[in-house]
Amino acid sequence: MNNQAAIFDQIVERRRSIRIYDENAFFDETSVTRSLERATLAPNSSNLQLWEFYRVKTKSKKDELAKYCLGQKAASTANELIVFVTRKDKWKENAKFVLGEAKKDFPEKIGKRQKLVTDYYSKLIPILYGNDIFDISGKIKKIASFGVGVFQPIAREVDANDMRVVVHKSLALAAQTFMLSMTAEGYDTCPMEGFDSKRVKSFLKLPNAAEIGMIVSVGLAKPEGLYGRRVRIPNNKIIHVI
Ligand SMILES: Cc1cc2nc3c(=O)[nH]c(=O)nc-3n(C[C@H](O)[C@H](O)[C@H](O)COP(=O)(O)O)c2cc1C
């Protein structure tokens, strides 16, 4: 194992979900700034970055949000709560931005690759993300995908609900990047899905289309905040070599 891998190994081993933080310990909030900036570098579907991260820092706001986290101590004793939000509704705006940035690097004479990138963001992405209210287009896409799929490999995840999963996958990678970064910074975290999403959404004044993926609390662990040893299903049941 090389040095970097050894350091990464330590970070992965050290990250544990912490349920009680030491509220009196010094907390360097710039560690959250750095970690959120690192989280934006997480891999994500089509590089659309359909996510937002909300930092809740002030005591009164934190207390209110902790109530919506169903009173969990992992929330009420934390120094900050970070809400990881999907923004599927921003696909058009973000696709335009990403294509605009890509075009800055295009050579004067546009080749096959540049045409593919342009078609990807201006034709395929609207087909995948553009949905009507009852997702009738999604059902048509499903049938079309099934039909074509009889003859050749094709993407099957094409309706509105499938695209929700797509954005949540990317968001989870950002949340994990954030948590590992906080561990590297010397702090602890707890990812939470135990919360009242409706109340959290109105607390953050989010539009209907936004969804809360998870809320991650941060702070310095109290020894009793670690609930027991780490339990994992044996590797031979999880890791398969084909
Ligand atoms: C998506 C997600 C949601 C979770 N929600 C909660 C939660 O609401 N409350 C909590 O105490 N732990 C929560 N956890 C933490 C898990 O219980 C924890 O990751 C698991 O038991 C493994 O322990 P470890 O993180 O210490 O390795 C959540 C973890 C994930 C990934």
Tab-separated table of C-alpha atoms and ligand atoms in Angstrom:
chain	number	residue	atom	x	y	z
A	1	MET	CA	0.000	0.000	0.000
A	2	ASN	CA	1.440	3.435	-0.903
A	3	ASN	CA	1.447	6.404	1.506
A	4	GLN	CA	-1.651	8.079	0.103
A	5	ALA	CA	-3.601	4.837	0.263
A	6	ALA	CA	-2.486	4.359	3.880
A	7	ILE	CA	-3.749	7.861	4.759
A	8	PHE	CA	-7.023	7.257	2.917
A	9	ASP	CA	-7.384	3.951	4.744
A	10	GLN	CA	-7.053	5.761	8.093
A	11	ILE	CA	-9.698	8.308	7.082
A	12	VAL	CA	-12.164	5.632	5.968
A	13	GLU	CA	-11.548	3.589	9.143
A	14	ARG	CA	-11.855	6.635	11.406
A	15	ARG	CA	-15.154	7.900	9.962
A	16	ARG	CA	-17.966	6.664	12.139
A	17	SER	CA	-21.511	7.919	12.585
A	18	ILE	CA	-21.505	9.961	15.792
A	19	ARG	CA	-24.704	10.474	17.765
A	20	ILE	CA	-23.478	12.861	20.511
A	21	TYR	CA	-20.990	15.696	20.006
A	22	ASP	CA	-18.938	17.651	22.514
A	23	GLU	CA	-20.674	21.016	22.388
A	24	ASN	CA	-17.867	22.735	24.319
A	25	ALA	CA	-15.004	21.580	22.096
A	26	PHE	CA	-13.335	24.078	19.763
A	27	PHE	CA	-14.822	23.850	16.287
A	28	ASP	CA	-13.034	25.287	13.265
A	29	GLU	CA	-15.880	26.176	10.953
A	30	THR	CA	-13.518	26.742	8.018
A	31	SER	CA	-13.208	22.934	7.924
A	32	VAL	CA	-16.853	22.883	6.757
A	33	THR	CA	-16.154	25.507	4.090
A	34	ARG	CA	-13.262	23.460	2.731
A	35	SER	CA	-15.193	20.200	2.932
A	36	LEU	CA	-18.215	21.599	1.088
A	37	GLU	CA	-15.924	22.940	-1.618
A	38	ARG	CA	-14.415	19.445	-1.904
A	39	ALA	CA	-17.925	17.966	-2.046
A	40	THR	CA	-18.656	19.992	-5.186
A	41	LEU	CA	-15.854	17.997	-6.856
A	42	ALA	CA	-17.704	14.693	-6.399
A	43	PRO	CA	-18.485	12.765	-9.566
A	44	ASN	CA	-22.051	13.413	-10.693
A	45	SER	CA	-24.371	12.394	-13.482
A	46	SER	CA	-23.677	14.291	-16.749
A	47	ASN	CA	-21.814	16.832	-14.617
A	48	LEU	CA	-25.157	18.615	-14.182
A	49	GLN	CA	-24.453	19.156	-10.466
A	50	LEU	CA	-28.138	19.106	-9.585
A	51	TRP	CA	-27.450	19.669	-5.918
A	52	GLU	CA	-27.279	22.366	-3.248
A	53	PHE	CA	-25.748	22.296	0.223
A	54	TYR	CA	-27.278	24.392	3.011
A	55	ARG	CA	-25.212	25.166	6.118
A	56	VAL	CA	-27.268	25.748	9.238
A	57	LYS	CA	-25.020	27.424	11.798
A	58	THR	CA	-26.856	29.752	14.165
A	59	LYS	CA	-28.135	28.254	17.416
A	60	SER	CA	-31.782	29.176	16.936
A	61	LYS	CA	-31.891	27.824	13.356
A	62	LYS	CA	-29.968	24.700	14.378
A	63	ASP	CA	-32.366	24.055	17.245
A	64	GLU	CA	-35.335	24.415	14.918
A	65	LEU	CA	-33.825	22.061	12.329
A	66	ALA	CA	-32.851	19.546	15.062
A	67	LYS	CA	-36.548	19.386	15.990
A	68	TYR	CA	-37.324	18.435	12.390
A	69	CYS	CA	-34.592	15.760	12.667
A	70	LEU	CA	-37.025	14.161	15.098
A	71	GLY	CA	-35.040	15.354	18.103
A	72	GLN	CA	-32.015	13.164	17.340
A	73	LYS	CA	-29.028	14.042	19.546
A	74	ALA	CA	-26.825	13.648	16.470
A	75	ALA	CA	-28.556	16.836	15.322
A	76	SER	CA	-29.242	18.722	18.566
A	77	THR	CA	-25.632	18.499	19.856
A	78	ALA	CA	-23.954	19.265	16.506
A	79	ASN	CA	-21.939	22.385	15.727
A	80	GLU	CA	-23.532	22.646	12.306
A	81	LEU	CA	-26.110	20.827	10.222
A	82	ILE	CA	-25.624	20.570	6.489
A	83	VAL	CA	-28.657	19.809	4.373
A	84	PHE	CA	-27.898	18.031	1.092
A	85	VAL	CA	-30.595	18.896	-1.433
A	86	THR	CA	-31.311	17.648	-4.978
A	87	ARG	CA	-32.311	20.257	-7.575
A	88	LYS	CA	-33.537	18.215	-10.539
A	89	ASP	CA	-35.509	21.299	-11.582
A	90	LYS	CA	-32.257	23.129	-12.406
A	91	TRP	CA	-31.322	20.788	-15.268
A	92	LYS	CA	-31.924	23.363	-18.027
A	93	GLU	CA	-29.916	26.131	-16.351
A	94	ASN	CA	-27.048	23.805	-15.415
A	95	ALA	CA	-26.917	22.066	-18.821
A	96	LYS	CA	-26.639	25.503	-20.452
A	97	PHE	CA	-23.804	26.431	-18.069
A	98	VAL	CA	-21.867	23.187	-18.521
A	99	LEU	CA	-22.232	23.270	-22.326
A	100	GLY	CA	-21.216	26.945	-22.333
A	101	GLU	CA	-18.066	26.083	-20.369
A	102	ALA	CA	-17.299	23.136	-22.674
A	103	LYS	CA	-17.682	25.396	-25.718
A	104	LYS	CA	-14.984	27.720	-24.370
A	105	ASP	CA	-12.524	24.880	-24.922
A	106	PHE	CA	-13.807	23.885	-28.364
A	107	PRO	CA	-11.317	24.350	-31.212
A	108	GLU	CA	-12.319	26.749	-34.014
A	109	LYS	CA	-13.147	23.896	-36.319
A	110	ILE	CA	-15.691	21.802	-34.454
A	111	GLY	CA	-15.030	18.067	-34.728
A	112	LYS	CA	-16.992	14.895	-33.993
A	113	ARG	CA	-16.318	15.017	-30.248
A	114	GLN	CA	-17.508	18.596	-29.879
A	115	LYS	CA	-20.669	17.787	-31.878
A	116	LEU	CA	-21.323	14.841	-29.565
A	117	VAL	CA	-20.951	17.046	-26.464
A	118	THR	CA	-23.290	19.680	-27.942
A	119	ASP	CA	-25.910	17.068	-28.874
A	120	TYR	CA	-25.578	15.462	-25.454
A	121	TYR	CA	-26.470	18.645	-23.567
A	122	SER	CA	-28.865	20.201	-26.070
A	123	LYS	CA	-30.753	17.075	-27.225
A	124	LEU	CA	-30.276	14.048	-24.933
A	125	ILE	CA	-30.443	15.879	-21.582
A	126	PRO	CA	-33.762	17.606	-22.474
A	127	ILE	CA	-35.182	14.208	-23.480
A	128	LEU	CA	-34.104	12.672	-20.159
A	129	TYR	CA	-34.974	15.521	-17.806
A	130	GLY	CA	-37.898	17.198	-19.583
A	131	ASN	CA	-41.075	15.884	-17.989
A	132	ASP	CA	-44.763	16.758	-18.088
A	133	ILE	CA	-46.825	16.843	-14.919
A	134	PHE	CA	-48.210	13.267	-15.161
A	135	ASP	CA	-44.952	11.997	-16.682
A	136	ILE	CA	-46.707	10.748	-19.807
A	137	SER	CA	-43.483	11.378	-21.744
A	138	GLY	CA	-41.702	9.218	-19.136
A	139	LYS	CA	-44.059	6.317	-19.834
A	140	ILE	CA	-43.520	6.737	-23.576
A	141	LYS	CA	-39.745	6.745	-22.985
A	142	LYS	CA	-40.056	3.551	-20.902
A	143	ILE	CA	-42.004	1.776	-23.662
A	144	ALA	CA	-39.551	3.006	-26.321
A	145	SER	CA	-36.590	1.880	-24.228
A	146	PHE	CA	-38.191	-1.537	-23.690
A	147	GLY	CA	-38.892	-1.896	-27.423
A	148	VAL	CA	-35.405	-0.929	-28.550
A	149	GLY	CA	-33.968	-2.979	-25.678
A	150	VAL	CA	-35.271	-6.195	-27.225
A	151	PHE	CA	-32.681	-5.765	-29.984
A	152	GLN	CA	-29.787	-3.915	-28.371
A	153	PRO	CA	-28.465	-2.662	-25.008
A	154	ILE	CA	-30.161	0.590	-24.000
A	155	ALA	CA	-30.591	2.784	-20.916
A	156	ARG	CA	-33.718	1.696	-19.039
A	157	GLU	CA	-33.860	4.426	-16.393
A	158	VAL	CA	-35.658	7.163	-18.292
A	159	ASP	CA	-38.838	8.263	-16.515
A	160	ALA	CA	-39.227	11.064	-13.960
A	161	ASN	CA	-38.838	8.749	-10.993
A	162	ASP	CA	-35.704	7.192	-12.485
A	163	MET	CA	-34.221	10.675	-12.849
A	164	ARG	CA	-34.948	11.336	-9.166
A	165	VAL	CA	-32.786	8.318	-8.354
A	166	VAL	CA	-30.097	9.643	-10.709
A	167	VAL	CA	-29.835	12.964	-8.860
A	168	HIS	CA	-29.956	11.314	-5.429
A	169	LYS	CA	-27.059	9.006	-6.386
A	170	SER	CA	-24.881	11.989	-7.263
A	171	LEU	CA	-25.957	13.862	-4.143
A	172	ALA	CA	-24.970	10.909	-1.949
A	173	LEU	CA	-21.492	10.935	-3.482
A	174	ALA	CA	-21.184	14.635	-2.602
A	175	ALA	CA	-22.338	13.915	0.960
A	176	GLN	CA	-19.798	11.108	1.315
A	177	THR	CA	-17.002	13.300	-0.070
A	178	PHE	CA	-18.011	15.902	2.514
A	179	MET	CA	-18.002	13.398	5.389
A	180	LEU	CA	-14.618	11.909	4.488
A	181	SER	CA	-13.224	15.417	4.167
A	182	MET	CA	-14.563	16.367	7.628
A	183	THR	CA	-12.888	13.235	9.006
A	184	ALA	CA	-9.619	14.267	7.344
A	185	GLU	CA	-10.077	17.695	8.996
A	186	GLY	CA	-10.242	15.952	12.390
A	187	TYR	CA	-14.001	16.186	12.963
A	188	ASP	CA	-16.921	13.789	13.102
A	189	THR	CA	-20.183	13.468	11.220
A	190	CYS	CA	-23.507	11.673	11.137
A	191	PRO	CA	-25.599	11.293	7.979
A	192	MET	CA	-29.320	11.383	8.731
A	193	GLU	CA	-32.441	10.491	6.820
A	194	GLY	CA	-34.569	10.545	9.951
A	195	PHE	CA	-36.236	13.937	9.441
A	196	ASP	CA	-39.523	15.527	8.431
A	197	SER	CA	-38.746	16.401	4.813
A	198	LYS	CA	-41.827	18.603	4.396
A	199	ARG	CA	-40.891	20.776	7.365
A	200	VAL	CA	-37.210	20.881	6.355
A	201	LYS	CA	-38.186	22.015	2.856
A	202	SER	CA	-40.364	24.834	4.123
A	203	PHE	CA	-37.673	25.777	6.713
A	204	LEU	CA	-35.208	26.243	3.824
A	205	LYS	CA	-37.893	27.807	1.601
A	206	LEU	CA	-37.193	25.255	-1.116
A	207	PRO	CA	-39.410	24.778	-4.175
A	208	ASN	CA	-41.530	21.672	-4.506
A	209	ALA	CA	-39.151	20.004	-6.978
A	210	ALA	CA	-36.206	20.130	-4.559
A	211	GLU	CA	-35.702	17.047	-2.370
A	212	ILE	CA	-33.724	16.522	0.790
A	213	GLY	CA	-31.238	13.667	0.335
A	214	MET	CA	-29.764	13.691	3.792
A	215	ILE	CA	-28.783	15.993	6.598
A	216	VAL	CA	-25.215	15.638	7.849
A	217	SER	CA	-24.354	16.829	11.338
A	218	VAL	CA	-20.789	17.820	12.213
A	219	GLY	CA	-18.814	18.348	15.400
A	220	LEU	CA	-16.282	16.646	17.635
A	221	ALA	CA	-17.413	13.301	19.028
A	222	LYS	CA	-18.002	12.689	22.702
A	223	PRO	CA	-16.684	9.185	23.573
A	224	GLU	CA	-20.246	8.091	24.410
A	225	GLY	CA	-21.384	9.467	21.027
A	226	LEU	CA	-19.989	6.381	19.308
A	227	TYR	CA	-22.594	3.652	19.644
A	228	GLY	CA	-20.618	0.413	19.640
A	229	ARG	CA	-18.127	-1.292	17.349
A	230	ARG	CA	-18.439	-1.190	13.612
A	231	VAL	CA	-20.409	-4.114	12.214
A	232	ARG	CA	-20.183	-5.109	8.553
A	233	ILE	CA	-21.531	-8.106	6.649
A	234	PRO	CA	-18.534	-10.350	5.758
A	235	ASN	CA	-16.703	-9.188	2.623
A	236	ASN	CA	-17.162	-12.539	0.871
A	237	LYS	CA	-20.936	-11.980	0.874
A	238	ILE	CA	-20.621	-8.477	-0.553
A	239	ILE	CA	-17.620	-8.424	-2.869
A	240	HIS	CA	-18.032	-10.701	-5.881
A	241	VAL	CA	-15.439	-11.360	-8.530
A	242	ILE	CA	-16.943	-12.372	-11.857
B	1	LIG	C1	-28.576	7.629	4.040
B	1	LIG	C2	-28.262	7.411	5.495
B	1	LIG	C3	-29.171	7.778	6.454
B	1	LIG	C4	-28.887	7.627	7.809
B	1	LIG	N1	-29.767	8.095	8.742
B	1	LIG	C5	-29.430	8.057	10.035
B	1	LIG	C6	-30.244	8.697	11.005
B	1	LIG	O1	-31.283	9.292	10.700
B	1	LIG	N2	-29.871	8.640	12.295
B	1	LIG	C7	-28.708	8.033	12.686
B	1	LIG	O2	-28.417	8.024	13.878
B	1	LIG	N3	-27.893	7.427	11.793
B	1	LIG	C8	-28.212	7.454	10.471
B	1	LIG	N4	-27.372	6.907	9.541
B	1	LIG	C9	-26.097	6.331	9.959
B	1	LIG	C10	-26.073	4.810	9.824
B	1	LIG	O3	-26.854	4.237	10.829
B	1	LIG	C11	-24.599	4.363	9.878
B	1	LIG	O4	-23.924	4.872	8.780
B	1	LIG	C12	-24.458	2.822	9.896
B	1	LIG	O5	-25.013	2.289	11.057
B	1	LIG	C13	-23.001	2.401	9.794
B	1	LIG	O6	-22.224	2.954	10.828
B	1	LIG	P1	-20.923	3.861	10.543
B	1	LIG	O7	-21.403	5.056	9.757
B	1	LIG	O8	-20.427	4.257	11.903
B	1	LIG	O9	-19.949	3.066	9.767
B	1	LIG	C14	-27.660	7.040	8.196
B	1	LIG	C15	-26.744	6.666	7.203
B	1	LIG	C16	-27.032	6.863	5.877
B	1	LIG	C17	-26.000	6.507	4.839
